[in-house]
Short mmCIF file of C-alpha atoms in Angstrom, two decimals:
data_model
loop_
_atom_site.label_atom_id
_atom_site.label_comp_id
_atom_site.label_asym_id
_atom_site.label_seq_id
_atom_site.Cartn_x
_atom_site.Cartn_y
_atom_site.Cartn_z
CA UNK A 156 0.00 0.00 0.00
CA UNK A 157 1.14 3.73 -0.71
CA UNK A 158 -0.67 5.24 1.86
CA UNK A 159 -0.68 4.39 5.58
CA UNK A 160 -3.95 3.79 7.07
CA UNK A 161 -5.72 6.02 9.69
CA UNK A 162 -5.54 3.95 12.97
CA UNK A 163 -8.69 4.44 15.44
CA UNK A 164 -8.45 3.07 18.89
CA UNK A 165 -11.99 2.88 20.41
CA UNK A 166 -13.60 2.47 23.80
CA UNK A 167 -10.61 3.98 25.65
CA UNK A 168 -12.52 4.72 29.53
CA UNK A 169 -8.65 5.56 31.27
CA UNK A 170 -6.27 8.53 31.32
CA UNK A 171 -3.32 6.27 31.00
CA UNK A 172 -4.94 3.86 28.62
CA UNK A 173 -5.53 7.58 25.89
CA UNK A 174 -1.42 7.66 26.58
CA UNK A 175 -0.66 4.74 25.81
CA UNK A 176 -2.74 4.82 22.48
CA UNK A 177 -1.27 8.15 21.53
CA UNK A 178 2.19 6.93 22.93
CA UNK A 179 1.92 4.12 20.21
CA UNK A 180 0.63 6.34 17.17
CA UNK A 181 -2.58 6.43 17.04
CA UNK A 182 -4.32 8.70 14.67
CA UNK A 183 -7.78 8.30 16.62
CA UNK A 184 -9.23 7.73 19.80
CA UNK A 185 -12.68 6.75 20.79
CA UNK A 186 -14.68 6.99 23.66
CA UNK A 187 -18.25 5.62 23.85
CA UNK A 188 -20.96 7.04 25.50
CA UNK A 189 -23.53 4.26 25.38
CA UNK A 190 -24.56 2.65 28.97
CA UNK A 191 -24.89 -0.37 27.82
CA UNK A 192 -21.44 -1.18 26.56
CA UNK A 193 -18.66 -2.28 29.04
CA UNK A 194 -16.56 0.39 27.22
CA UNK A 195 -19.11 3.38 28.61
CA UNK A 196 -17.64 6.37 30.19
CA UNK A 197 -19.68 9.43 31.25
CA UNK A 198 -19.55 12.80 30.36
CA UNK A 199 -17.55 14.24 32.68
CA UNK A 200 -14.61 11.46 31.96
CA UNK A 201 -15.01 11.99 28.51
CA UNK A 202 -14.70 16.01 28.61
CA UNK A 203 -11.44 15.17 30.91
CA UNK A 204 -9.98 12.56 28.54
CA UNK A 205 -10.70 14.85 25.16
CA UNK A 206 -8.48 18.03 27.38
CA UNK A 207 -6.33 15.69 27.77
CA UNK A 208 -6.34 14.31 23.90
CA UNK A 209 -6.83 17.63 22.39
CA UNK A 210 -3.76 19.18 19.78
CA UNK A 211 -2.16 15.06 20.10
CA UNK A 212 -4.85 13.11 18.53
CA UNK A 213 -7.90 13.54 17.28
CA UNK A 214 -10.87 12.18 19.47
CA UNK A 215 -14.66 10.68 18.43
CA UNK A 216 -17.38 10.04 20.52
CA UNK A 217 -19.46 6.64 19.84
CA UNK A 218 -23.39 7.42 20.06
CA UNK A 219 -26.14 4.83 19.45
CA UNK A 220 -29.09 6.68 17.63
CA UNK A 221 -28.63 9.83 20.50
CA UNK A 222 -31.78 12.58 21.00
CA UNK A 223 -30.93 16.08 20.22
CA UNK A 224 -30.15 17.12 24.10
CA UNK A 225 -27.23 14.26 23.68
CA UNK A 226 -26.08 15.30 20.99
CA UNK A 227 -26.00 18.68 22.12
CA UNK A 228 -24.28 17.78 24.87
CA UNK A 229 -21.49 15.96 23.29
CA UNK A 230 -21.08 18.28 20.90
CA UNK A 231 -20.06 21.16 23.49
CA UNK A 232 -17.33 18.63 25.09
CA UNK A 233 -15.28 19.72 21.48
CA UNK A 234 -14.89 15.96 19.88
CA UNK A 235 -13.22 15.77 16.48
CA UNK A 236 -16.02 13.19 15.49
CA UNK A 237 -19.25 12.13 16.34
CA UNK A 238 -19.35 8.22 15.87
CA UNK A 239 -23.26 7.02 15.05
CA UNK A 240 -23.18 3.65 15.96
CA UNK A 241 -27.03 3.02 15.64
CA UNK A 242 -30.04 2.68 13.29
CA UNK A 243 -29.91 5.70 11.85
CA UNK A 244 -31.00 6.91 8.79
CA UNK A 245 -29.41 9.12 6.34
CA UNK A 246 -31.73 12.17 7.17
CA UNK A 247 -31.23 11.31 10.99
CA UNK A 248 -27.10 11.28 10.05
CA UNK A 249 -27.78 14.58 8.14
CA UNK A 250 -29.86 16.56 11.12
CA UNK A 251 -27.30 15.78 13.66
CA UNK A 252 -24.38 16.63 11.26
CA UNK A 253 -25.93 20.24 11.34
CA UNK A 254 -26.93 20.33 14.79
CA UNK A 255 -23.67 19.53 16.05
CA UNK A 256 -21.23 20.87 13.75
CA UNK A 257 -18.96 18.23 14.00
CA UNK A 258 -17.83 15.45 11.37
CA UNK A 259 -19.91 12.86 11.33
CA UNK A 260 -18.51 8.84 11.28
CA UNK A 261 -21.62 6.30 10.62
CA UNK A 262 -21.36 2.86 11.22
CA UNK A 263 -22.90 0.69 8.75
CA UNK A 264 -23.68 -2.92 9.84
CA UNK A 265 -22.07 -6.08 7.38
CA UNK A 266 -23.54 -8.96 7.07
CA UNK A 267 -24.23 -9.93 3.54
CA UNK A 268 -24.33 -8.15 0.10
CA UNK A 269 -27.46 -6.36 0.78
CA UNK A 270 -26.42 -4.14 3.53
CA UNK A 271 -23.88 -2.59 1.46
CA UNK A 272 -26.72 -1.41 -0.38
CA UNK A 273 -27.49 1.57 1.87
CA UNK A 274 -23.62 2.80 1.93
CA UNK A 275 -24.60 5.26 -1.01
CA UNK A 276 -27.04 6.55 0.70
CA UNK A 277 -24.98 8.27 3.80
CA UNK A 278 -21.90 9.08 1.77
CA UNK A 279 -23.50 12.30 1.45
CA UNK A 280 -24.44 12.79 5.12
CA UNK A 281 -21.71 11.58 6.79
CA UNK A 282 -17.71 12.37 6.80
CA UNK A 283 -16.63 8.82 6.99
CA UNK A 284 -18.19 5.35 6.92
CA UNK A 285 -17.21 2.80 9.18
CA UNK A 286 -17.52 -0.71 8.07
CA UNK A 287 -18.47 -3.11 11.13
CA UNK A 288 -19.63 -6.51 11.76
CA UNK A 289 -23.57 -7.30 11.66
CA UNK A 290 -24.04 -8.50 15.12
CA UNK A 291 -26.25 -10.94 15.43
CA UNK A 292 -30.01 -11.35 16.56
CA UNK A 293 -30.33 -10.34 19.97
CA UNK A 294 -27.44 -8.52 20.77
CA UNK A 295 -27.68 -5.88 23.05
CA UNK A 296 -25.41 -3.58 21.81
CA UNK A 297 -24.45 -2.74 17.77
CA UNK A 298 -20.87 -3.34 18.35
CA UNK A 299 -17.29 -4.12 20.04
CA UNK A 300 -18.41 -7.77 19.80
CA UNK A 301 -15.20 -8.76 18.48
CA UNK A 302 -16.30 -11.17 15.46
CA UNK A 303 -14.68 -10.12 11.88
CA UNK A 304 -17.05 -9.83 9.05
CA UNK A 305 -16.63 -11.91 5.28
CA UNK A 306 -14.39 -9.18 3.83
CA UNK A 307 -14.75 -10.59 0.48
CA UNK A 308 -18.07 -8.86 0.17
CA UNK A 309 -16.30 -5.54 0.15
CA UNK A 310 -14.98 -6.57 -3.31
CA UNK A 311 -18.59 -5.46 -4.39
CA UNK A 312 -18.25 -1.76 -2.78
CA UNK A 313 -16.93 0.76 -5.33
CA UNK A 314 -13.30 1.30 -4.87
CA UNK A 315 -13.54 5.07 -4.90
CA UNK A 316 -15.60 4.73 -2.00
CA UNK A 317 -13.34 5.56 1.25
CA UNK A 318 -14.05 3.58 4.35
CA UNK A 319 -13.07 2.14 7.79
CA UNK A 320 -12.95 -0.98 8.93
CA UNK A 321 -13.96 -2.74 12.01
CA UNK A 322 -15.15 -5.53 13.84
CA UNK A 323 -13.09 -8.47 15.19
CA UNK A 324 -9.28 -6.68 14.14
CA UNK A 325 -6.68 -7.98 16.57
CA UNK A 326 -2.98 -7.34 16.31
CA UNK A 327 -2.82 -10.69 14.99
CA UNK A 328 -5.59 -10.30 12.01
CA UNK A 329 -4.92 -6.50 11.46
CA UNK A 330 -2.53 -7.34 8.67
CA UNK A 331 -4.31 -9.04 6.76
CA UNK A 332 -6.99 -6.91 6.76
CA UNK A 333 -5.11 -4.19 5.44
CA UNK A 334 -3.35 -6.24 2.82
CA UNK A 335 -6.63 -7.97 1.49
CA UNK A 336 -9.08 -4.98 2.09
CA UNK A 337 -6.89 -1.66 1.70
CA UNK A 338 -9.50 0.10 3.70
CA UNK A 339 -8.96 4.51 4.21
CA UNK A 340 -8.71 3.15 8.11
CA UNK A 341 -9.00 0.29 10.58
CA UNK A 342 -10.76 0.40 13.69
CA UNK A 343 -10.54 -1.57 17.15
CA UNK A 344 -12.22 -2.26 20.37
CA UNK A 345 -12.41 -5.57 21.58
CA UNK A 346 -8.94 -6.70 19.58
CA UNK A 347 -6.74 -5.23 22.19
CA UNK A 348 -8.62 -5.90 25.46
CA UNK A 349 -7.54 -8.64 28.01
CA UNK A 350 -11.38 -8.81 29.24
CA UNK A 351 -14.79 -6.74 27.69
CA UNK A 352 -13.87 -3.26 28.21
CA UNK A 353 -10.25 -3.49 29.66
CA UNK A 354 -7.56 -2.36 27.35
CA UNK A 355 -4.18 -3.11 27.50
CA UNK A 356 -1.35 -1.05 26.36
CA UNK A 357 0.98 -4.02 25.03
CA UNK A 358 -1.80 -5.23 22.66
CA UNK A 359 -2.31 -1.27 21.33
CA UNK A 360 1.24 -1.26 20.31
CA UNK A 361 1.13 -4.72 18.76
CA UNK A 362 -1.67 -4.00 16.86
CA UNK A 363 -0.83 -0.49 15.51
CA UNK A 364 3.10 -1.60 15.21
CA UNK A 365 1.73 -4.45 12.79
CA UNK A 366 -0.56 -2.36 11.03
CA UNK A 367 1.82 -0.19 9.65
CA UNK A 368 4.24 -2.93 8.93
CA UNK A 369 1.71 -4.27 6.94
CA UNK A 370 0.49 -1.05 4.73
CA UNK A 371 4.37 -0.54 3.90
CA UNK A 372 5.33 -3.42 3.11
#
């Protein structure tokens, strides 16, 4: 690859977890504001931990299909990004794009052919699209369930389309993701956790080391 992929390192809930991220070159950090993810923080954590990202990295806030007053509220906290992570639909994505005047990043679910379908539809409403495993019926959250998608369906996508990739990257998969998928960015959660919601610095630095091993080589 000729171009190094932007490296997001979501669901970061600790001071010295956002150092060792930035410590290890990340491009992105994420912090998710859902309650019921083991990766929540609240809003006063995440104002401290975006002071304390601000000018060194730039910093996205995870949603799930949030009312205006959440938005709102978010929004004055400064983010880089807003991170949609729920059902929303491309008019939704477009309203709180100009409510917030922030970038907007909306996660599409994959599971099959047919939700790549609605991709065109947002690429007009949002600043990135984020590319994320389907989870499946009954889950109680929309993500950070650590199971890759079939990346082979991307072969469908148009390759002028620019997007990120998640669900299920680990420092040991994360290179061949980059190398079979060449997506704008990659995208992990789960991959470099010892336990749901517990990062660990080691595993960061593996997997960003090994992602950019990968898109130079």
């Amino acid at each position: 690859m000729s171009t190094q992929p932007i490296i997001k390192i979501c669901g970061i809930k600790t001071p010295e977890i956002l150092e060792a991220a930035i410590y290890a070159g990340a491009d992105m950090v994420g912090f998710a504001h859902f309650p019921r993810s083991p990766r929540h923080v609240d809003i006063e954590t995440i104002a401290d931990l975006i002071s304390q990202a601000r000018g060194r990295v730039e910093t996205c806030v995870l949603l799930v299909n949030p009312d205006n007053s959440a938005v709102a509220e978010i929004a004055a906290l400064g983010p880089d990004w807003l991170q949609l992570h729920g059902p929303e639909t491309p008019h939704r994505v477009e309203a709180i794009r100009a409510e917030a005047g922030i970038s907007i990043m909306k996660a599409l679910p994959v599971g099959s052919t047919e939700d790549l379908a609605q991709l065109p539809a947002f690429l007009d409403v949002a600043d990135r699209i984020l590319l994320d495993a389907k989870p499946p019926k009954g889950a109680d959250r929309p993500g950070g369930l650590g199971v890759p998608f079939d990346w082979s369906l991307l072969k469908a996508l148009d390759p002028a389309i620019a997007f990120m990739l998640s669900g299920g990257l680990t420092p040991d998969t994360v290179a061949e993701a980059i190398q079979r998928v060449q997506p704008f960015g990659i995208d992990v959660s789960s991959g470099v956790e010892t336990a749901p919601g517990e990062k660990d610095a080691r595993l960061i630095a593996a997997f960003i080391r090994n992602a950019r091993m990968a898109a130079a080589a």
